Amino acid sequence: MASTLISGLAVAAPAMAQDQDVVTVTGSRIQRTDTIAPSPVTNVSAEQLAVVNTVNTEDFINTLPQVVPAFDSTSNNPGDGTATVSLRGLGTTRTLVLVDGQRFVGSSVNNVVDLNNIPAAMVASIDIVTGGASAVYGSDAVAGVVNFIMKDDFEGVEINASTETSLGDLDGTITNVSVTMGGNFDNGRGNAVISLGYTNREALFNADRDFASVVLWDPGPGNEADGWIYGGSSNIPGTRIRGGTTNSFGLDQAALTAFDPNCVGNCSGFRVDEGGNVRGYRSSGSPNDTYNYGPSNYLQLPQERYNISAFATYEVNEHLELYGRGVFANNVVDSQLAPTPAGVTLTVNLDNPNLPADLLGLIVADPGSNNGDGTGTVRISRRFEEFGTRNSLRDTSSFQAVFGARGALNADWSYDAFMNYSRSAVSQIQTGNLSVSALQAGVLCDGGPTAIASGCTASYANVFGGPGAMSAASVAEISKTGAQIDTMESFQALATLSGSVPFLQSPAANDPLALVMGVEYRESSADSRPDSVLGPDVRGFNQALPVGGSFDVYEFFAEVEMPLIEDRPMIQSLALNAAFRSSDYSTVGQTEAFAVGLGWELNDQIRLRGNFNRAVRAPNVGDLFQPLVNGFPGAQDPCAGGANGSYSAATIDATCTAAGVPAAQLGADFQGNAQMEALFGGNPSLDAETADTYTIGVVLTPAAIEGLTVTLDYYNISIEDVITTLPLQTLLDECHLSGIASSCAALAGSRNPATGEMGANGYVPSLTNINAAVLDSEGVDLRIDYGFDAGVMGLPGDMAVTYYGGYTMTSDLTNSATSPVTACAGLYGLSCGEPTPEYKHTVQTSWYTGPFTTSLRWRYIGAVEADSSTLPYLSTFSDHIDGTSYFDVTFQYDINDTFTVNLGVTNFTDTDVPAIGSTASEQANTWPATYETLGRRLFVGGTMRF
């Protein structure tokens, strides 16, 4: 391992497909005799993955400066059990994931690849290409490409086994076993490899860590002396009850205090306590009556994975080599949320013998709640603990089969043609849902005179009896288990012809023009079929409706590299490279992508490169055909006061009243939840996104410092016509703070005209996909590789250092032409989401002494601050996160040629989790995909080869 890693550091080259002295680097199809890619490429070797016991590749990828973490093993809510990658934070749909330069099947209707389905044990290296590469690889390569190079030429047997666990609590254990076998046959003309793998990851709950066990509310600007407020959700086990049109059945503050002396200006509605008594519901402050939903959520999702991979090549003759690859993975991941919350409007019989007397009096006396026909209308927010937790078990089976032929036609020309079929089937079982219609039927079947006369047969749903009051019979009728089957299929057929054109040669160059031409056909389909339980009547997990669709595309592409000058003073090589792709989609029609670049090798020590790429992303099945479904985005209403509003002097009152807020309600506490229901869906009329990428770089290998390679690249990516759903908070702010008419129009009809409330009781905004946004990313990447004799430090053996560093200058989102730019470099929060530090690095230092290897890795995440949408609500507890360092140490010992053992500790300094409260965090009071949440971890592993 030592010699392999050192040599890899010395050349700092991307992984490649090799044919003697000719190589093809990721980001280009041109076969060349050097390993300097025309586009910036970061390479991660299998040894670098192994040295920190990488079981799931996203764990390592997320540490790189090119990546802003997306879903991973901590992504419970939000999350769907997948592991994905987002280069530069530009989105998972704009990062093309390849396996050996070929497309891999997606795991959803959005065609995003689940990295769980790529066998980590078979990964030889990972190449990450910065910027657009659509001219080479087609749609989706907008932010860049992540290419997994697999081990496809293996001899012998290798068995790997490892386990890791948290040292403090000995929990969250991950066990991984893989067996790889391979060998040559027919006198070396063929090689076949098969690999089997198994992974088991144990569940870890928020309750298992102090920082995540309680939902923390920030006390707000200037209120640090109050400390954290223990908060949660307004959906409570004792049922929060509000009037039909007002939160407190028309009572003013004095009447509320008289009803319940504990109401000191912070009550909004009522609740039923454990003794069945009606009390005021304290929505804010400390103490309050909210529900702590944190403990039962997963902090680490449990996972069980089986995979099998097979690779084979066979040289028929000097002109024909056949090759094939098959990959199968079964991946089961569970997500768990707190029991179902539901905010619904109910009709109740006023002769219900189970209604508490005080509640009955409130309904009868309130004209907005007493219907005058023997019934009343109330709005409830209840946490249905009787149902148990909500669980979504995601069982994914993915399969890929590739078969191709390649070879040399003559000394100058070669060909490669393959077919690639992939299929992914996802089965989801969701428990703990609630049927609103069954709940309403159960509430009305209360055993009173009206209910008896109606002849109802439902079991009574006692939502007014306090926590745990619902009977097992009513739970059985109201609680629902839903299922959904998703099937994604893709087919790719591609053929290329590559070689040189002798009659096209610069008089100042030694080599002629190199050319690759090819044609490609791709077809992608997705079908998602939920059962009837997950329809509009459901609460718990988000509503799901059937979606299906497909598209195909015919493409022609070409790439050239033209040496202009060679072997001249200060110009060892100057070459022009260019690429073009024309695509004809069955959905968006004709698109073009192209690239042009210049590579200048002054000498063996200095190489310069510059590129421009025009890339495209055609809309996927989900973008186009997703039906309207409900979601619950968090937002603060500028027209409302209270805990879920942000009414101030900046609010334009006229826009609020025009939207349906009664004038008397302006600034009142009428917004019931911080998470408002909204409808989201696809748009068949979408166009393709387009991106322009500029990169300029230099590669230095100074002769004065043997073993040193420095790679510095500047990138600038601008994506227009971005397919997006405008955030609800953005629409609210644009309408009610800026008076932008188009945003007000987008929210039309989404408020209850009686109360002004939005996102509840059928008054919800419809937010569909549009080509509206602009994404910009700009920065600098620096990689330094240095391998040297440790004797210069007075130590035996060899040393190797790898530094990956990145400085983000710009990370901007402009939601629409009328929206201001949301700058996110160095920020996090409601608008920017995941922290995007301006500076981030990973440094790995390894010391090799005979059979013993010691490695130290330093991961640093730069300081970040809350974005402008989040900052006004925060104290100094949550308005920033300091720069954070993690240190990992690994020891490896080669007992002999057969056995190797590994021992390591990640985060061995046990760096504290940056707890910033629920207002400014994603989940578990922090950003768990960015920051370590499991504490100090120990791993032990071994490898046996024979």
PDB file of C-alpha atoms in Angstrom, residues 380-583:
ATOM      1  CA  ILE A 380     -57.068  20.796  16.204  1.00  0.00           C
ATOM      2  CA  SER A 381     -53.320  20.208  16.161  1.00  0.00           C
ATOM      3  CA  ARG A 382     -52.615  16.805  17.632  1.00  0.00           C
ATOM      4  CA  ARG A 383     -49.663  14.472  17.974  1.00  0.00           C
ATOM      5  CA  PHE A 384     -51.085  10.965  17.593  1.00  0.00           C
ATOM      6  CA  GLU A 385     -48.733   9.161  19.967  1.00  0.00           C
ATOM      7  CA  GLU A 386     -51.141   6.239  20.150  1.00  0.00           C
ATOM      8  CA  PHE A 387     -50.075   5.334  16.587  1.00  0.00           C
ATOM      9  CA  GLY A 388     -46.404   4.946  17.506  1.00  0.00           C
ATOM     10  CA  THR A 389     -43.581   6.444  15.478  1.00  0.00           C
ATOM     11  CA  ARG A 390     -43.744   7.099  11.743  1.00  0.00           C
ATOM     12  CA  ASN A 391     -41.415   4.790   9.859  1.00  0.00           C
ATOM     13  CA  SER A 392     -40.524   4.624   6.190  1.00  0.00           C
ATOM     14  CA  LEU A 393     -38.714   1.423   5.259  1.00  0.00           C
ATOM     15  CA  ARG A 394     -37.010   1.865   1.883  1.00  0.00           C
ATOM     16  CA  ASP A 395     -35.963  -1.357   0.142  1.00  0.00           C
ATOM     17  CA  THR A 396     -33.996  -0.707  -3.060  1.00  0.00           C
ATOM     18  CA  SER A 397     -32.780  -3.261  -5.572  1.00  0.00           C
ATOM     19  CA  SER A 398     -30.572  -1.862  -8.323  1.00  0.00           C
ATOM     20  CA  PHE A 399     -29.114  -3.694 -11.285  1.00  0.00           C
ATOM     21  CA  GLN A 400     -26.806  -2.667 -14.100  1.00  0.00           C
ATOM     22  CA  ALA A 401     -25.588  -4.727 -17.034  1.00  0.00           C
ATOM     23  CA  VAL A 402     -23.048  -3.431 -19.546  1.00  0.00           C
ATOM     24  CA  PHE A 403     -21.811  -5.300 -22.599  1.00  0.00           C
ATOM     25  CA  GLY A 404     -19.415  -3.862 -25.125  1.00  0.00           C
ATOM     26  CA  ALA A 405     -16.732  -4.394 -27.711  1.00  0.00           C
ATOM     27  CA  ARG A 406     -13.607  -2.379 -28.372  1.00  0.00           C
ATOM     28  CA  GLY A 407     -10.440  -2.681 -30.332  1.00  0.00           C
ATOM     29  CA  ALA A 408      -7.991  -1.244 -32.814  1.00  0.00           C
ATOM     30  CA  LEU A 409      -8.936  -0.950 -36.454  1.00  0.00           C
ATOM     31  CA  ASN A 410      -5.362  -0.119 -37.419  1.00  0.00           C
ATOM     32  CA  ALA A 411      -2.395   1.722 -35.992  1.00  0.00           C
ATOM     33  CA  ASP A 412      -4.267   5.030 -35.932  1.00  0.00           C
ATOM     34  CA  TRP A 413      -7.944   4.265 -35.307  1.00  0.00           C
ATOM     35  CA  SER A 414      -9.885   2.386 -32.652  1.00  0.00           C
ATOM     36  CA  TYR A 415     -13.513   1.875 -31.735  1.00  0.00           C
ATOM     37  CA  ASP A 416     -15.640   1.287 -28.648  1.00  0.00           C
ATOM     38  CA  ALA A 417     -19.327   0.371 -28.585  1.00  0.00           C
ATOM     39  CA  PHE A 418     -21.471  -0.723 -25.669  1.00  0.00           C
ATOM     40  CA  MET A 419     -24.998  -1.117 -24.397  1.00  0.00           C
ATOM     41  CA  ASN A 420     -25.882  -0.226 -20.823  1.00  0.00           C
ATOM     42  CA  TYR A 421     -29.139  -1.275 -19.180  1.00  0.00           C
ATOM     43  CA  SER A 422     -29.947  -0.270 -15.612  1.00  0.00           C
ATOM     44  CA  ARG A 423     -32.971  -0.788 -13.426  1.00  0.00           C
ATOM     45  CA  SER A 424     -33.795   0.267  -9.900  1.00  0.00           C
ATOM     46  CA  ALA A 425     -36.876  -0.864  -7.978  1.00  0.00           C
ATOM     47  CA  VAL A 426     -37.725   0.855  -4.712  1.00  0.00           C
ATOM     48  CA  SER A 427     -40.336  -0.436  -2.286  1.00  0.00           C
ATOM     49  CA  GLN A 428     -41.373   1.854   0.551  1.00  0.00           C
ATOM     50  CA  ILE A 429     -43.576   0.870   3.471  1.00  0.00           C
ATOM     51  CA  GLN A 430     -44.767   3.831   5.540  1.00  0.00           C
ATOM     52  CA  THR A 431     -46.384   3.231   8.917  1.00  0.00           C
ATOM     53  CA  GLY A 432     -48.043   5.632  11.333  1.00  0.00           C
ATOM     54  CA  ASN A 433     -50.138   7.613   8.832  1.00  0.00           C
ATOM     55  CA  LEU A 434     -53.554   9.028   9.638  1.00  0.00           C
ATOM     56  CA  SER A 435     -56.769   9.081   7.607  1.00  0.00           C
ATOM     57  CA  VAL A 436     -58.496  12.445   8.033  1.00  0.00           C
ATOM     58  CA  SER A 437     -61.854  11.094   6.911  1.00  0.00           C
ATOM     59  CA  ALA A 438     -61.648   8.192   9.353  1.00  0.00           C
ATOM     60  CA  LEU A 439     -60.711  10.618  12.110  1.00  0.00           C
ATOM     61  CA  GLN A 440     -63.708  12.822  11.348  1.00  0.00           C
ATOM     62  CA  ALA A 441     -66.006   9.794  11.322  1.00  0.00           C
ATOM     63  CA  GLY A 442     -64.610   8.656  14.659  1.00  0.00           C
ATOM     64  CA  VAL A 443     -65.029  12.081  16.259  1.00  0.00           C
ATOM     65  CA  LEU A 444     -68.684  12.266  15.200  1.00  0.00           C
ATOM     66  CA  CYS A 445     -69.462   8.728  16.393  1.00  0.00           C
ATOM     67  CA  ASP A 446     -69.279   9.867  20.012  1.00  0.00           C
ATOM     68  CA  GLY A 447     -72.124   7.854  21.585  1.00  0.00           C
ATOM     69  CA  GLY A 448     -74.342  10.908  22.063  1.00  0.00           C
ATOM     70  CA  PRO A 449     -77.938  11.338  20.868  1.00  0.00           C
ATOM     71  CA  THR A 450     -76.958  12.762  17.474  1.00  0.00           C
ATOM     72  CA  ALA A 451     -74.430  10.008  16.866  1.00  0.00           C
ATOM     73  CA  ILE A 452     -76.865   7.269  17.878  1.00  0.00           C
ATOM     74  CA  ALA A 453     -79.542   8.698  15.601  1.00  0.00           C
ATOM     75  CA  SER A 454     -77.059   8.733  12.683  1.00  0.00           C
ATOM     76  CA  GLY A 455     -76.443   5.000  12.986  1.00  0.00           C
ATOM     77  CA  CYS A 456     -72.658   5.481  12.801  1.00  0.00           C
ATOM     78  CA  THR A 457     -70.468   2.447  13.471  1.00  0.00           C
ATOM     79  CA  ALA A 458     -66.982   3.910  13.820  1.00  0.00           C
ATOM     80  CA  SER A 459     -65.103   3.608  17.089  1.00  0.00           C
ATOM     81  CA  TYR A 460     -65.072   6.908  18.958  1.00  0.00           C
ATOM     82  CA  ALA A 461     -61.892   8.907  18.395  1.00  0.00           C
ATOM     83  CA  ASN A 462     -61.386  10.650  21.702  1.00  0.00           C
ATOM     84  CA  VAL A 463     -59.093  13.490  20.687  1.00  0.00           C
ATOM     85  CA  PHE A 464     -60.460  15.713  23.472  1.00  0.00           C
ATOM     86  CA  GLY A 465     -59.647  13.434  26.394  1.00  0.00           C
ATOM     87  CA  GLY A 466     -55.997  14.308  26.831  1.00  0.00           C
ATOM     88  CA  PRO A 467     -52.793  12.408  25.942  1.00  0.00           C
ATOM     89  CA  GLY A 468     -53.264   8.705  25.223  1.00  0.00           C
ATOM     90  CA  ALA A 469     -57.056   8.945  25.326  1.00  0.00           C
ATOM     91  CA  MET A 470     -57.722   7.253  21.998  1.00  0.00           C
ATOM     92  CA  SER A 471     -58.792   3.618  22.209  1.00  0.00           C
ATOM     93  CA  ALA A 472     -56.991   0.774  20.472  1.00  0.00           C
ATOM     94  CA  ALA A 473     -60.092   0.213  18.332  1.00  0.00           C
ATOM     95  CA  SER A 474     -60.152   3.796  17.056  1.00  0.00           C
ATOM     96  CA  VAL A 475     -56.405   3.716  16.414  1.00  0.00           C
ATOM     97  CA  ALA A 476     -56.845   0.582  14.310  1.00  0.00           C
ATOM     98  CA  GLU A 477     -59.455   2.345  12.163  1.00  0.00           C
ATOM     99  CA  ILE A 478     -57.663   5.680  11.765  1.00  0.00           C
ATOM    100  CA  SER A 479     -53.997   4.684  11.565  1.00  0.00           C
ATOM    101  CA  LYS A 480     -52.941   3.672   8.069  1.00  0.00           C
ATOM    102  CA  THR A 481     -49.940   1.902   6.548  1.00  0.00           C
ATOM    103  CA  GLY A 482     -49.056   3.043   3.059  1.00  0.00           C
ATOM    104  CA  ALA A 483     -46.875   1.539   0.359  1.00  0.00           C
ATOM    105  CA  GLN A 484     -45.180   2.893  -2.728  1.00  0.00           C
ATOM    106  CA  ILE A 485     -43.344   1.138  -5.545  1.00  0.00           C
ATOM    107  CA  ASP A 486     -40.931   3.143  -7.694  1.00  0.00           C
ATOM    108  CA  THR A 487     -39.318   1.705 -10.814  1.00  0.00           C
ATOM    109  CA  MET A 488     -36.604   3.480 -12.759  1.00  0.00           C
ATOM    110  CA  GLU A 489     -35.115   2.143 -15.984  1.00  0.00           C
ATOM    111  CA  SER A 490     -32.471   3.507 -18.287  1.00  0.00           C
ATOM    112  CA  PHE A 491     -30.921   2.297 -21.501  1.00  0.00           C
ATOM    113  CA  GLN A 492     -27.830   3.680 -23.148  1.00  0.00           C
ATOM    114  CA  ALA A 493     -26.243   2.665 -26.451  1.00  0.00           C
ATOM    115  CA  LEU A 494     -23.046   4.407 -27.440  1.00  0.00           C
ATOM    116  CA  ALA A 495     -20.452   3.950 -30.154  1.00  0.00           C
ATOM    117  CA  THR A 496     -17.257   5.907 -30.691  1.00  0.00           C
ATOM    118  CA  LEU A 497     -14.555   6.009 -33.299  1.00  0.00           C
ATOM    119  CA  SER A 498     -11.264   7.575 -32.262  1.00  0.00           C
ATOM    120  CA  GLY A 499      -7.927   8.154 -33.870  1.00  0.00           C
ATOM    121  CA  SER A 500      -5.653  10.654 -35.518  1.00  0.00           C
ATOM    122  CA  VAL A 501      -5.972  12.532 -38.810  1.00  0.00           C
ATOM    123  CA  PRO A 502      -2.476  12.709 -40.362  1.00  0.00           C
ATOM    124  CA  PHE A 503      -3.373  15.288 -43.014  1.00  0.00           C
ATOM    125  CA  LEU A 504      -4.513  17.734 -40.315  1.00  0.00           C
ATOM    126  CA  GLN A 505      -1.279  18.632 -38.573  1.00  0.00           C
ATOM    127  CA  SER A 506       0.221  21.918 -37.549  1.00  0.00           C
ATOM    128  CA  PRO A 507       3.609  22.571 -39.175  1.00  0.00           C
ATOM    129  CA  ALA A 508       4.947  23.458 -35.724  1.00  0.00           C
ATOM    130  CA  ALA A 509       3.739  20.230 -34.088  1.00  0.00           C
ATOM    131  CA  ASN A 510       4.900  16.636 -34.117  1.00  0.00           C
ATOM    132  CA  ASP A 511       1.462  15.034 -33.771  1.00  0.00           C
ATOM    133  CA  PRO A 512      -1.644  15.386 -35.945  1.00  0.00           C
ATOM    134  CA  LEU A 513      -5.158  16.187 -34.842  1.00  0.00           C
ATOM    135  CA  ALA A 514      -6.744  13.608 -32.517  1.00  0.00           C
ATOM    136  CA  LEU A 515     -10.434  13.001 -33.093  1.00  0.00           C
ATOM    137  CA  VAL A 516     -13.282  11.188 -31.368  1.00  0.00           C
ATOM    138  CA  MET A 517     -16.694  10.906 -33.021  1.00  0.00           C
ATOM    139  CA  GLY A 518     -19.676   9.124 -31.624  1.00  0.00           C
ATOM    140  CA  VAL A 519     -23.387   8.571 -31.529  1.00  0.00           C
ATOM    141  CA  GLU A 520     -25.489   7.869 -28.494  1.00  0.00           C
ATOM    142  CA  TYR A 521     -29.054   6.888 -27.746  1.00  0.00           C
ATOM    143  CA  ARG A 522     -30.511   7.101 -24.255  1.00  0.00           C
ATOM    144  CA  GLU A 523     -33.915   6.306 -22.880  1.00  0.00           C
ATOM    145  CA  SER A 524     -35.019   7.008 -19.344  1.00  0.00           C
ATOM    146  CA  SER A 525     -38.293   6.089 -17.687  1.00  0.00           C
ATOM    147  CA  ALA A 526     -39.640   6.324 -14.172  1.00  0.00           C
ATOM    148  CA  ASP A 527     -42.845   5.102 -12.605  1.00  0.00           C
ATOM    149  CA  SER A 528     -43.955   5.761  -9.031  1.00  0.00           C
ATOM    150  CA  ARG A 529     -47.073   3.986  -7.785  1.00  0.00           C
ATOM    151  CA  PRO A 530     -48.298   4.732  -4.261  1.00  0.00           C
ATOM    152  CA  ASP A 531     -51.312   2.912  -2.917  1.00  0.00           C
ATOM    153  CA  SER A 532     -54.559   4.692  -2.081  1.00  0.00           C
ATOM    154  CA  VAL A 533     -53.520   5.258   1.547  1.00  0.00           C
ATOM    155  CA  LEU A 534     -50.996   7.913   0.459  1.00  0.00           C
ATOM    156  CA  GLY A 535     -53.615  10.024  -1.287  1.00  0.00           C
ATOM    157  CA  PRO A 536     -55.069  13.414  -0.296  1.00  0.00           C
ATOM    158  CA  ASP A 537     -56.729  11.959   2.799  1.00  0.00           C
ATOM    159  CA  VAL A 538     -53.431  11.047   4.471  1.00  0.00           C
ATOM    160  CA  ARG A 539     -51.463  12.868   7.154  1.00  0.00           C
ATOM    161  CA  GLY A 540     -48.140  11.704   8.526  1.00  0.00           C
ATOM    162  CA  PHE A 541     -45.722  11.245   5.654  1.00  0.00           C
ATOM    163  CA  ASN A 542     -46.215  13.539   2.707  1.00  0.00           C
ATOM    164  CA  GLN A 543     -49.021  12.770   0.322  1.00  0.00           C
ATOM    165  CA  ALA A 544     -47.879  10.848  -2.751  1.00  0.00           C
ATOM    166  CA  LEU A 545     -49.649  10.541  -6.076  1.00  0.00           C
ATOM    167  CA  PRO A 546     -48.815   8.348  -9.067  1.00  0.00           C
ATOM    168  CA  VAL A 547     -46.234   9.722 -11.452  1.00  0.00           C
ATOM    169  CA  GLY A 548     -44.788   8.202 -14.566  1.00  0.00           C
ATOM    170  CA  GLY A 549     -43.142   9.225 -17.748  1.00  0.00           C
ATOM    171  CA  SER A 550     -40.262   8.678 -20.082  1.00  0.00           C
ATOM    172  CA  PHE A 551     -38.135  10.430 -22.617  1.00  0.00           C
ATOM    173  CA  ASP A 552     -35.459   9.523 -25.113  1.00  0.00           C
ATOM    174  CA  VAL A 553     -32.666  11.382 -26.821  1.00  0.00           C
ATOM    175  CA  TYR A 554     -30.575  10.885 -29.955  1.00  0.00           C
ATOM    176  CA  GLU A 555     -27.135  12.470 -29.858  1.00  0.00           C
ATOM    177  CA  PHE A 556     -24.084  13.067 -32.001  1.00  0.00           C
ATOM    178  CA  PHE A 557     -20.843  14.202 -30.426  1.00  0.00           C
ATOM    179  CA  ALA A 558     -17.269  14.900 -31.421  1.00  0.00           C
ATOM    180  CA  GLU A 559     -14.107  15.921 -29.634  1.00  0.00           C
ATOM    181  CA  VAL A 560     -10.787  17.037 -31.038  1.00  0.00           C
ATOM    182  CA  GLU A 561      -7.353  17.873 -29.750  1.00  0.00           C
ATOM    183  CA  MET A 562      -5.071  19.788 -32.087  1.00  0.00           C
ATOM    184  CA  PRO A 563      -1.403  20.117 -31.136  1.00  0.00           C
ATOM    185  CA  LEU A 564      -0.400  23.598 -32.311  1.00  0.00           C
ATOM    186  CA  ILE A 565       3.235  23.881 -31.264  1.00  0.00           C
ATOM    187  CA  GLU A 566       5.561  21.281 -29.801  1.00  0.00           C
ATOM    188  CA  ASP A 567       9.185  21.128 -28.687  1.00  0.00           C
ATOM    189  CA  ARG A 568       9.888  24.844 -28.906  1.00  0.00           C
ATOM    190  CA  PRO A 569      11.500  27.144 -26.328  1.00  0.00           C
ATOM    191  CA  MET A 570       8.947  27.817 -23.548  1.00  0.00           C
ATOM    192  CA  ILE A 571       6.435  25.707 -25.469  1.00  0.00           C
ATOM    193  CA  GLN A 572       6.971  22.025 -24.947  1.00  0.00           C
ATOM    194  CA  SER A 573       3.367  21.584 -25.994  1.00  0.00           C
ATOM    195  CA  LEU A 574       0.530  23.916 -26.911  1.00  0.00           C
ATOM    196  CA  ALA A 575      -2.720  22.206 -27.847  1.00  0.00           C
ATOM    197  CA  LEU A 576      -6.272  23.239 -28.607  1.00  0.00           C
ATOM    198  CA  ASN A 577      -9.096  20.938 -27.482  1.00  0.00           C
ATOM    199  CA  ALA A 578     -12.742  21.256 -28.383  1.00  0.00           C
ATOM    200  CA  ALA A 579     -15.931  19.231 -28.047  1.00  0.00           C
ATOM    201  CA  PHE A 580     -19.479  19.455 -29.394  1.00  0.00           C
ATOM    202  CA  ARG A 581     -22.677  17.526 -28.756  1.00  0.00           C
ATOM    203  CA  SER A 582     -26.020  17.889 -30.500  1.00  0.00           C
ATOM    204  CA  SER A 583     -29.019  16.309 -28.787  1.00  0.00           C
TER     205      SER A 583
END
